[in-house]
Amino acid sequence: MKKKKKWPEDWQDLNPGCMVFEPGSAREYHTGSWRAERPIFDESKCIRCGVCYIFCPEGCISQNKNGYFEADLDYCKGCGICAHECWPRAIKMIEEG
Amino acid sequence: MSIVENFDLYAPRLIDKEEYFSAGHRACQGCGEALAIRLMCKALGKDTVVVNATGCMEVISTMYPTTAWNLPWIHVAFPNAAAVAAGVEAGLKVMRRKGRIPDRDVKTVAIGGDGGTFDIGFQALSGTMERGHDVLYVCFDNEAYMNTGIQRSGATPFGASTTTAPAGVASSGKGQWKKNITEIMVAHNVPYVATACHSYPIDFMNKVKKARSIKGPSFIHCLSVCPTGWRVPSAHAIKMGRLAVETGIFPLYEVEEGKYRMTYRPERIRPVEDYIKGQGRFRHLSPDELTAIQKRITLEYNKLLDKVDNLHSWGELQD
């Protein structure tokens, strides 16, 4: 079986009009490596309102089985919007590393 | 706490969980425009064709050979997003008539930045509105050409420092006022025109849903904060949008068939200083210039309130 190429290697590999046939394929790239700070969710303070979920520009925050919100750190860029907007202050940004 | 407040508080949990603008796009940290696109797609749903003018959103969402879009999407040149959207809409109509595609409601949405709407794409937009195509045009206004390095545009506010209108000894940023695109669109006599901001997500999504349900051209002007170009910390992106609304710089209203309605009216208008002092692009402004800005903003806001109170809808004026 032919191995799937990550990107076209020469011009013959390009689709006509540079069309992309795989929707949402940007998920292959993990923007989490850009992050300088990571969000830490404190479940004792969280009221499960979903403000962090609606304001996340990446759409990487989702609800887990218990109904609390958590960030997918593969994609979180560490902008800090969730921590700034969370009014029960359940989210803290801490430095990476 | 009243029931209504409780509902507002938990409203984010009621929106569509499907992501049509997937993670992994290459927007800067805290990009308000990416957030606005994500909310817009949630409100539009899957039966949508998106036509994208050149700009930040095109560049960050489609790094060849990947795409962040889960919707049919086409990128066109800077000036003609609205014209291509008109063509897509006409094409869909003909294909539906000939029975080539199933008969269902597919909305064509054109999106563009402020450069692609206020300056370069303006004539195509005006033409589409005039011809009355069933197209929703959403302008994501981040107040300069952010994609190419913060050059001034017709949407840049007075006094903002940009790379082509830099603040220094001889000049203090842009010397002209912002173009009022919403009023220009109202003057085209289109059924629905609205302003929105991503800092009020439920309001923004309601407006997009309303515009989607209307047959005919509609226009939404969405202020989207650009932390890189506005020189604000990325965490303050939502706060800056909220301040723009609360200071009266960017009032949220909609014009439905000629009738103005405020969708959010702050109880107390804050001084514009609150908005301006948090941004690096305005840091050079002197108190005199600040007074001038405050004067102009108050005037514009009062003009709008006057329209809200006194203008009637087309239906009321007919007889």
Tab-separated table of C-alpha atoms in Angstrom:
chain	number	residue	atom	x	y	z
A	1	MET	CA	0.000	0.000	0.000
A	2	LYS	CA	1.207	3.443	-0.887
A	3	LYS	CA	2.141	5.432	2.167
A	4	LYS	CA	0.201	8.664	2.594
A	5	LYS	CA	2.424	11.654	2.012
A	6	LYS	CA	2.358	14.438	4.541
A	7	TRP	CA	2.626	17.104	1.859
A	8	PRO	CA	3.052	17.123	-1.944
A	9	GLU	CA	6.670	16.575	-2.887
A	10	ASP	CA	6.551	17.936	-6.444
A	11	TRP	CA	4.083	19.760	-8.622
A	12	GLN	CA	2.585	16.566	-10.106
A	13	ASP	CA	1.290	15.675	-6.637
A	14	LEU	CA	-0.791	18.853	-6.395
A	15	ASN	CA	-4.550	18.595	-6.857
A	16	PRO	CA	-6.055	20.767	-9.606
A	17	GLY	CA	-6.754	24.189	-8.146
A	18	CYS	CA	-4.893	23.159	-4.979
A	19	MET	CA	-8.128	21.659	-3.682
A	20	VAL	CA	-8.099	19.912	-0.326
A	21	PHE	CA	-10.414	16.921	-0.052
A	22	GLU	CA	-10.085	16.159	3.636
A	23	PRO	CA	-12.211	18.450	5.841
A	24	GLY	CA	-10.750	19.523	9.146
A	25	SER	CA	-7.325	18.092	8.361
A	26	ALA	CA	-5.638	20.975	10.196
A	27	ARG	CA	-6.013	18.791	13.288
A	28	GLU	CA	-2.938	16.891	12.107
A	29	TYR	CA	-0.867	19.859	13.209
A	30	HIS	CA	-0.643	20.290	16.967
A	31	THR	CA	-0.601	23.956	17.887
A	32	GLY	CA	-0.021	23.011	21.519
A	33	SER	CA	3.716	23.315	20.915
A	34	TRP	CA	3.334	27.121	20.753
A	35	ARG	CA	2.224	27.311	24.346
A	36	ALA	CA	4.155	29.191	27.020
A	37	GLU	CA	1.524	28.853	29.758
A	38	ARG	CA	-0.967	26.059	30.359
A	39	PRO	CA	-4.448	26.323	31.924
A	40	ILE	CA	-5.099	24.367	35.103
A	41	PHE	CA	-8.775	23.678	35.878
A	42	ASP	CA	-9.780	23.602	39.551
A	43	GLU	CA	-12.846	21.359	39.739
A	44	SER	CA	-13.717	22.408	43.287
A	45	LYS	CA	-14.387	25.981	42.094
A	46	CYS	CA	-15.872	25.139	38.670
A	47	ILE	CA	-19.618	25.713	38.353
A	48	ARG	CA	-19.759	24.081	34.882
A	49	CYS	CA	-21.179	27.184	33.180
A	50	GLY	CA	-19.187	26.736	29.968
A	51	VAL	CA	-17.842	30.279	29.640
A	52	CYS	CA	-14.369	28.876	28.926
A	53	TYR	CA	-15.831	26.607	26.266
A	54	ILE	CA	-17.619	29.367	24.377
A	55	PHE	CA	-14.715	31.833	24.471
A	56	CYS	CA	-11.917	29.445	23.429
A	57	PRO	CA	-10.697	30.552	19.957
A	58	GLU	CA	-9.305	27.059	19.305
A	59	GLY	CA	-12.425	25.189	20.319
A	60	CYS	CA	-10.180	22.847	22.292
A	61	ILE	CA	-12.139	22.951	25.572
A	62	SER	CA	-14.744	20.229	26.016
A	63	GLN	CA	-16.799	18.616	28.746
A	64	ASN	CA	-15.533	15.376	30.261
A	65	LYS	CA	-17.624	12.525	31.648
A	66	ASN	CA	-18.288	14.293	34.954
A	67	GLY	CA	-19.484	17.452	33.240
A	68	TYR	CA	-16.398	19.486	34.093
A	69	PHE	CA	-14.527	21.291	31.365
A	70	GLU	CA	-10.986	20.484	30.304
A	71	ALA	CA	-8.629	21.713	27.596
A	72	ASP	CA	-7.105	19.521	24.913
A	73	LEU	CA	-3.441	20.409	25.404
A	74	ASP	CA	-2.548	19.160	21.919
A	75	TYR	CA	-4.208	22.306	20.541
A	76	CYS	CA	-4.282	24.827	23.423
A	77	LYS	CA	-2.068	27.803	22.506
A	78	GLY	CA	-2.097	29.175	26.040
A	79	CYS	CA	-3.719	32.521	25.247
A	80	GLY	CA	-5.237	32.790	28.727
A	81	ILE	CA	-8.713	33.893	27.617
A	82	CYS	CA	-10.370	31.080	29.590
A	83	ALA	CA	-8.516	32.007	32.786
A	84	HIS	CA	-9.346	35.701	32.320
A	85	GLU	CA	-13.045	35.137	31.573
A	86	CYS	CA	-13.744	32.413	34.164
A	87	TRP	CA	-15.539	34.385	36.809
A	88	PRO	CA	-15.423	31.783	39.636
A	89	ARG	CA	-11.654	31.868	38.942
A	90	ALA	CA	-11.420	28.122	38.572
A	91	ILE	CA	-8.767	28.353	35.855
A	92	LYS	CA	-5.175	29.364	36.493
A	93	MET	CA	-2.399	29.795	33.968
A	94	ILE	CA	0.921	28.286	35.014
A	95	GLU	CA	4.195	28.434	33.152
A	96	GLU	CA	5.175	25.461	31.016
A	97	GLY	CA	8.172	23.316	31.863
B	1	MET	CA	-30.330	35.570	41.149
B	2	SER	CA	-33.262	35.627	38.762
B	3	ILE	CA	-34.150	32.831	36.363
B	4	VAL	CA	-33.199	34.929	33.361
B	5	GLU	CA	-29.731	35.573	34.738
B	6	ASN	CA	-29.335	31.879	35.437
B	7	PHE	CA	-30.293	31.091	31.897
B	8	ASP	CA	-27.752	33.545	30.530
B	9	LEU	CA	-25.083	32.071	32.745
B	10	TYR	CA	-25.572	28.532	31.517
B	11	ALA	CA	-26.451	29.457	27.920
B	12	PRO	CA	-23.007	28.444	26.582
B	13	ARG	CA	-23.921	24.836	27.322
B	14	LEU	CA	-26.935	24.955	25.014
B	15	ILE	CA	-25.094	25.816	21.807
B	16	ASP	CA	-24.196	23.342	19.074
B	17	LYS	CA	-21.273	21.147	20.180
B	18	GLU	CA	-20.178	20.384	16.627
B	19	GLU	CA	-16.997	22.220	15.569
B	20	TYR	CA	-17.101	23.361	11.939
B	21	PHE	CA	-13.891	25.340	12.284
B	22	SER	CA	-11.554	22.751	13.713
B	23	ALA	CA	-8.650	23.174	16.092
B	24	GLY	CA	-5.177	23.213	14.615
B	25	HIS	CA	-5.631	26.437	12.659
B	26	ARG	CA	-2.628	28.741	12.854
B	27	ALA	CA	-4.174	31.910	14.287
B	28	CYS	CA	-2.196	33.908	16.844
B	29	GLN	CA	-2.844	33.256	20.506
B	30	GLY	CA	-6.107	34.808	21.616
B	31	CYS	CA	-7.329	35.603	18.086
B	32	GLY	CA	-10.790	37.143	18.323
B	33	GLU	CA	-11.443	36.643	14.639
B	34	ALA	CA	-10.908	32.873	14.838
B	35	LEU	CA	-13.303	32.800	17.772
B	36	ALA	CA	-15.879	34.797	15.820
B	37	ILE	CA	-15.587	32.397	12.859
B	38	ARG	CA	-16.019	29.426	15.153
B	39	LEU	CA	-19.177	30.922	16.669
B	40	MET	CA	-20.513	31.922	13.243
B	41	CYS	CA	-20.103	28.379	11.892
B	42	LYS	CA	-21.849	26.949	14.952
B	43	ALA	CA	-24.789	29.270	14.336
B	44	LEU	CA	-24.941	28.511	10.591
B	45	GLY	CA	-24.852	24.732	10.789
B	46	LYS	CA	-23.758	22.310	8.108
B	47	ASP	CA	-25.853	23.449	5.117
B	48	THR	CA	-23.556	26.328	4.295
B	49	VAL	CA	-21.096	27.325	1.591
B	50	VAL	CA	-18.404	29.712	2.770
B	51	VAL	CA	-16.703	32.136	0.396
B	52	ASN	CA	-13.606	33.674	1.913
B	53	ALA	CA	-11.837	36.808	0.742
B	54	THR	CA	-8.098	36.971	1.212
B	55	GLY	CA	-7.112	37.938	4.698
B	56	CYS	CA	-6.028	36.550	8.023
B	57	MET	CA	-8.771	33.941	8.098
B	58	GLU	CA	-7.831	32.489	4.738
B	59	VAL	CA	-4.148	32.351	5.597
B	60	ILE	CA	-4.441	30.801	9.034
B	61	SER	CA	-7.148	28.267	8.242
B	62	THR	CA	-5.722	26.645	5.119
B	63	MET	CA	-2.055	25.789	5.245
B	64	TYR	CA	-1.814	23.616	2.135
B	65	PRO	CA	-2.366	20.595	2.150
B	66	THR	CA	-4.529	20.905	5.250
B	67	THR	CA	-7.699	22.844	5.998
B	68	ALA	CA	-9.409	23.768	9.234
B	69	TRP	CA	-12.840	23.958	7.614
B	70	ASN	CA	-15.465	21.256	7.918
B	71	LEU	CA	-17.738	23.181	5.533
B	72	PRO	CA	-17.507	23.678	1.764
B	73	TRP	CA	-15.108	26.582	1.465
B	74	ILE	CA	-13.665	28.570	-1.401
B	75	HIS	CA	-10.935	31.147	-1.300
B	76	VAL	CA	-11.041	34.013	-3.782
B	77	ALA	CA	-9.020	37.137	-4.354
B	78	PHE	CA	-9.223	40.186	-2.117
B	79	PRO	CA	-11.813	42.227	-4.042
B	80	ASN	CA	-14.411	39.686	-5.108
B	81	ALA	CA	-15.677	37.570	-2.215
B	82	ALA	CA	-19.169	39.054	-2.482
B	83	ALA	CA	-19.256	38.619	-6.284
B	84	VAL	CA	-18.217	34.958	-6.036
B	85	ALA	CA	-20.794	34.380	-3.308
B	86	ALA	CA	-23.438	35.830	-5.643
B	87	GLY	CA	-22.263	33.391	-8.339
B	88	VAL	CA	-22.351	30.439	-5.941
B	89	GLU	CA	-25.862	31.374	-4.873
B	90	ALA	CA	-27.055	31.695	-8.489
B	91	GLY	CA	-25.356	28.396	-9.395
B	92	LEU	CA	-26.997	26.554	-6.523
B	93	LYS	CA	-30.370	27.954	-7.557
B	94	VAL	CA	-29.990	26.714	-11.139
B	95	MET	CA	-28.691	23.282	-10.100
B	96	ARG	CA	-31.625	22.907	-7.735
B	97	ARG	CA	-34.051	23.865	-10.493
B	98	LYS	CA	-32.527	21.301	-12.851
B	99	GLY	CA	-32.659	18.629	-10.161
B	100	ARG	CA	-28.899	18.082	-9.958
B	101	ILE	CA	-28.741	18.656	-6.185
B	102	PRO	CA	-31.310	17.791	-3.506
B	103	ASP	CA	-33.847	20.507	-2.802
B	104	ARG	CA	-32.742	21.823	0.567
B	105	ASP	CA	-31.914	25.175	2.023
B	106	VAL	CA	-28.220	25.921	1.529
B	107	LYS	CA	-27.040	29.356	2.572
B	108	THR	CA	-24.136	31.072	0.884
B	109	VAL	CA	-22.016	33.059	3.275
B	110	ALA	CA	-19.240	35.421	2.251
B	111	ILE	CA	-16.714	36.409	4.861
B	112	GLY	CA	-14.022	39.032	4.688
B	113	GLY	CA	-11.804	41.091	6.890
B	114	ASP	CA	-12.063	44.838	7.121
B	115	GLY	CA	-9.644	45.305	4.214
B	116	GLY	CA	-11.690	42.983	2.027
B	117	THR	CA	-14.905	44.763	2.979
B	118	PHE	CA	-14.255	48.449	3.648
B	119	ASP	CA	-11.589	49.101	1.016
B	120	ILE	CA	-10.771	46.507	-1.601
B	121	GLY	CA	-13.917	44.399	-1.775
B	122	PHE	CA	-16.327	47.271	-1.426
B	123	GLN	CA	-17.601	47.540	-4.998
B	124	ALA	CA	-18.327	43.801	-5.233
B	125	LEU	CA	-20.143	43.925	-1.909
B	126	SER	CA	-22.173	46.925	-2.987
B	127	GLY	CA	-23.107	45.183	-6.243
B	128	THR	CA	-24.196	41.984	-4.499
B	129	MET	CA	-26.364	43.923	-2.066
B	130	GLU	CA	-27.881	45.939	-4.894
B	131	ARG	CA	-28.720	42.843	-7.007
B	132	GLY	CA	-30.435	41.258	-4.031
B	133	HIS	CA	-28.750	37.858	-3.933
B	134	ASP	CA	-29.627	35.544	-1.060
B	135	VAL	CA	-26.188	35.970	0.512
B	136	LEU	CA	-25.059	36.693	4.041
B	137	TYR	CA	-21.919	38.812	4.191
B	138	VAL	CA	-20.050	38.813	7.486
B	139	CYS	CA	-17.275	41.359	7.907
B	140	PHE	CA	-14.750	40.498	10.610
B	141	ASP	CA	-13.352	43.898	11.455
B	142	ASN	CA	-10.017	43.884	13.253
B	143	GLU	CA	-9.347	47.478	12.295
B	144	ALA	CA	-6.241	47.158	10.060
B	145	TYR	CA	-4.576	44.849	7.541
B	146	MET	CA	-3.286	42.543	10.283
B	147	ASN	CA	-2.307	39.703	7.981
B	148	THR	CA	0.377	41.665	6.114
B	149	GLY	CA	1.692	43.533	9.137
B	150	ILE	CA	-0.776	46.065	10.579
B	151	GLN	CA	-1.230	48.552	7.724
B	152	ARG	CA	-3.936	51.185	8.064
B	153	SER	CA	-7.330	50.520	6.445
B	154	GLY	CA	-10.609	52.368	6.151
B	155	ALA	CA	-11.675	50.696	9.376
B	156	THR	CA	-8.743	51.826	11.505
B	157	PRO	CA	-9.980	54.219	14.203
B	158	PHE	CA	-8.715	57.768	14.651
B	159	GLY	CA	-5.371	57.988	16.409
B	160	ALA	CA	-4.371	54.336	16.125
B	161	SER	CA	-0.727	53.768	15.323
B	162	THR	CA	-0.128	51.391	12.407
B	163	THR	CA	2.946	50.615	10.317
B	164	THR	CA	1.789	52.877	7.461
B	165	ALA	CA	0.409	55.594	9.768
B	166	PRO	CA	2.929	55.397	12.602
B	167	ALA	CA	2.800	57.637	15.633
B	168	GLY	CA	5.863	59.817	16.100
B	169	VAL	CA	7.015	63.395	16.372
B	170	ALA	CA	5.187	64.644	13.272
B	171	SER	CA	2.043	62.538	13.341
B	172	SER	CA	-0.091	60.831	15.946
B	173	GLY	CA	-1.333	57.749	14.165
B	174	LYS	CA	-4.167	57.694	11.701
B	175	GLY	CA	-5.660	61.130	11.174
B	176	GLN	CA	-9.034	60.096	9.779
B	177	TRP	CA	-12.140	58.643	11.350
B	178	LYS	CA	-13.456	55.149	10.845
B	179	LYS	CA	-15.764	54.521	7.918
B	180	ASN	CA	-19.312	53.673	9.011
B	181	ILE	CA	-19.865	50.558	6.897
B	182	THR	CA	-23.076	49.590	8.688
B	183	GLU	CA	-24.782	52.826	7.655
B	184	ILE	CA	-23.595	52.334	4.063
B	185	MET	CA	-25.190	48.886	4.057
B	186	VAL	CA	-28.407	50.268	5.546
B	187	ALA	CA	-28.437	52.745	2.670
B	188	HIS	CA	-28.540	49.787	0.240
B	189	ASN	CA	-32.017	49.013	1.620
B	190	VAL	CA	-31.203	45.404	2.468
B	191	PRO	CA	-33.574	43.507	4.777
B	192	TYR	CA	-31.126	42.847	7.595
B	193	VAL	CA	-28.018	44.655	8.812
B	194	ALA	CA	-26.474	44.151	12.236
B	195	THR	CA	-23.363	44.854	14.249
B	196	ALA	CA	-22.002	42.222	16.583
B	197	CYS	CA	-18.973	41.389	18.675
B	198	HIS	CA	-17.519	38.040	19.687
B	199	SER	CA	-17.484	39.192	23.315
B	200	TYR	CA	-21.285	38.785	23.276
B	201	PRO	CA	-21.410	35.293	21.732
B	202	ILE	CA	-25.085	34.482	22.230
B	203	ASP	CA	-26.088	37.842	20.751
B	204	PHE	CA	-23.758	37.290	17.785
B	205	MET	CA	-25.069	33.780	17.136
B	206	ASN	CA	-28.681	34.931	17.338
B	207	LYS	CA	-27.956	37.599	14.743
B	208	VAL	CA	-26.298	35.079	12.419
B	209	LYS	CA	-29.281	32.729	12.797
B	210	LYS	CA	-31.682	35.556	12.049
B	211	ALA	CA	-29.690	36.608	8.980
B	212	ARG	CA	-29.590	32.996	7.800
B	213	SER	CA	-33.364	32.690	7.985
B	214	ILE	CA	-33.923	35.859	5.932
B	215	LYS	CA	-34.322	35.492	2.173
B	216	GLY	CA	-32.281	38.186	0.547
B	217	PRO	CA	-29.015	39.954	1.214
B	218	SER	CA	-27.944	40.567	4.778
B	219	PHE	CA	-24.848	42.030	6.352
B	220	ILE	CA	-23.242	41.562	9.761
B	221	HIS	CA	-20.397	43.743	10.944
B	222	CYS	CA	-18.485	41.877	13.633
B	223	LEU	CA	-15.775	43.634	15.626
B	224	SER	CA	-13.029	41.122	16.315
B	225	VAL	CA	-10.129	41.935	18.574
B	226	CYS	CA	-6.617	41.344	17.243
B	227	PRO	CA	-4.228	41.143	20.227
B	228	THR	CA	-1.179	41.326	17.944
B	229	GLY	CA	-2.217	44.445	16.066
B	230	TRP	CA	-3.955	46.233	18.903
B	231	ARG	CA	-1.004	45.591	21.217
B	232	VAL	CA	-3.019	44.017	24.012
B	233	PRO	CA	-2.242	40.857	26.018
B	234	SER	CA	-3.880	37.822	24.410
B	235	ALA	CA	-5.903	37.153	27.570
B	236	HIS	CA	-7.629	40.553	27.203
B	237	ALA	CA	-9.143	39.821	23.774
B	238	ILE	CA	-12.672	39.329	25.104
B	239	LYS	CA	-12.391	42.194	27.575
B	240	MET	CA	-11.417	44.674	24.846
B	241	GLY	CA	-14.454	43.735	22.761
B	242	ARG	CA	-16.674	44.193	25.777
B	243	LEU	CA	-15.128	47.588	26.539
B	244	ALA	CA	-15.655	48.712	22.929
B	245	VAL	CA	-19.366	48.050	23.396
B	246	GLU	CA	-19.633	49.525	26.888
B	247	THR	CA	-17.842	52.746	25.953
B	248	GLY	CA	-20.197	53.293	23.006
B	249	ILE	CA	-17.415	53.011	20.424
B	250	PHE	CA	-19.035	49.951	18.892
B	251	PRO	CA	-22.735	49.824	19.834
B	252	LEU	CA	-24.568	46.557	19.191
B	253	TYR	CA	-27.685	47.091	17.127
B	254	GLU	CA	-29.621	45.599	14.258
B	255	VAL	CA	-31.593	47.191	11.437
B	256	GLU	CA	-34.462	45.022	10.326
B	257	GLU	CA	-36.324	46.438	7.323
B	258	GLY	CA	-35.396	49.976	8.275
B	259	LYS	CA	-36.187	49.625	11.973
B	260	TYR	CA	-33.255	50.221	14.323
B	261	ARG	CA	-33.096	48.225	17.537
B	262	MET	CA	-30.368	48.168	20.183
B	263	THR	CA	-29.656	44.557	21.118
B	264	TYR	CA	-27.478	45.488	24.046
B	265	ARG	CA	-27.742	48.821	25.789
B	266	PRO	CA	-25.212	49.422	28.552
B	267	GLU	CA	-26.771	50.967	31.640
B	268	ARG	CA	-23.942	53.476	31.934
B	269	ILE	CA	-21.666	54.508	29.089
B	270	ARG	CA	-18.078	54.273	30.234
B	271	PRO	CA	-15.522	56.908	29.222
B	272	VAL	CA	-13.556	55.969	26.076
B	273	GLU	CA	-10.380	56.285	28.104
B	274	ASP	CA	-11.146	52.876	29.652
B	275	TYR	CA	-10.988	51.310	26.215
B	276	ILE	CA	-8.073	53.307	24.868
B	277	LYS	CA	-5.658	53.126	27.780
B	278	GLY	CA	-5.465	49.337	27.617
B	279	GLN	CA	-4.170	49.289	24.046
B	280	GLY	CA	-0.611	49.831	22.870
B	281	ARG	CA	-1.708	51.271	19.531
B	282	PHE	CA	-3.219	54.303	21.330
B	283	ARG	CA	-0.469	54.849	23.900
B	284	HIS	CA	0.837	58.058	22.297
B	285	LEU	CA	-2.493	59.940	22.452
B	286	SER	CA	-2.510	63.275	24.269
B	287	PRO	CA	-5.404	64.371	26.546
B	288	ASP	CA	-6.589	66.795	23.833
B	289	GLU	CA	-6.900	64.018	21.273
B	290	LEU	CA	-8.663	61.873	23.846
B	291	THR	CA	-11.225	64.629	24.384
B	292	ALA	CA	-11.725	64.888	20.619
B	293	ILE	CA	-12.312	61.140	20.389
B	294	GLN	CA	-14.729	61.208	23.319
B	295	LYS	CA	-16.661	64.065	21.680
B	296	ARG	CA	-16.963	62.242	18.373
B	297	ILE	CA	-17.954	58.928	19.995
B	298	THR	CA	-20.672	60.616	22.065
B	299	LEU	CA	-21.969	62.343	18.941
B	300	GLU	CA	-22.082	59.100	16.953
B	301	TYR	CA	-23.751	57.251	19.813
B	302	ASN	CA	-26.398	59.943	20.228
B	303	LYS	CA	-27.021	59.935	16.489
B	304	LEU	CA	-27.652	56.200	16.708
B	305	LEU	CA	-29.977	56.561	19.709
B	306	ASP	CA	-31.899	59.191	17.780
B	307	LYS	CA	-32.371	56.733	14.909
B	308	VAL	CA	-33.422	53.965	17.304
B	309	ASP	CA	-36.088	56.208	18.808
B	310	ASN	CA	-37.400	57.950	15.712
B	311	LEU	CA	-37.105	55.742	12.643
B	312	HIS	CA	-39.898	53.332	11.680
B	313	SER	CA	-39.837	50.092	9.735
B	314	TRP	CA	-40.792	50.003	6.046
B	315	GLY	CA	-44.064	48.251	6.856
B	316	GLU	CA	-45.168	51.034	9.184
B	317	LEU	CA	-44.271	53.721	6.651
B	318	GLN	CA	-46.199	52.155	3.792
B	319	ASP	CA	-49.608	53.427	4.739
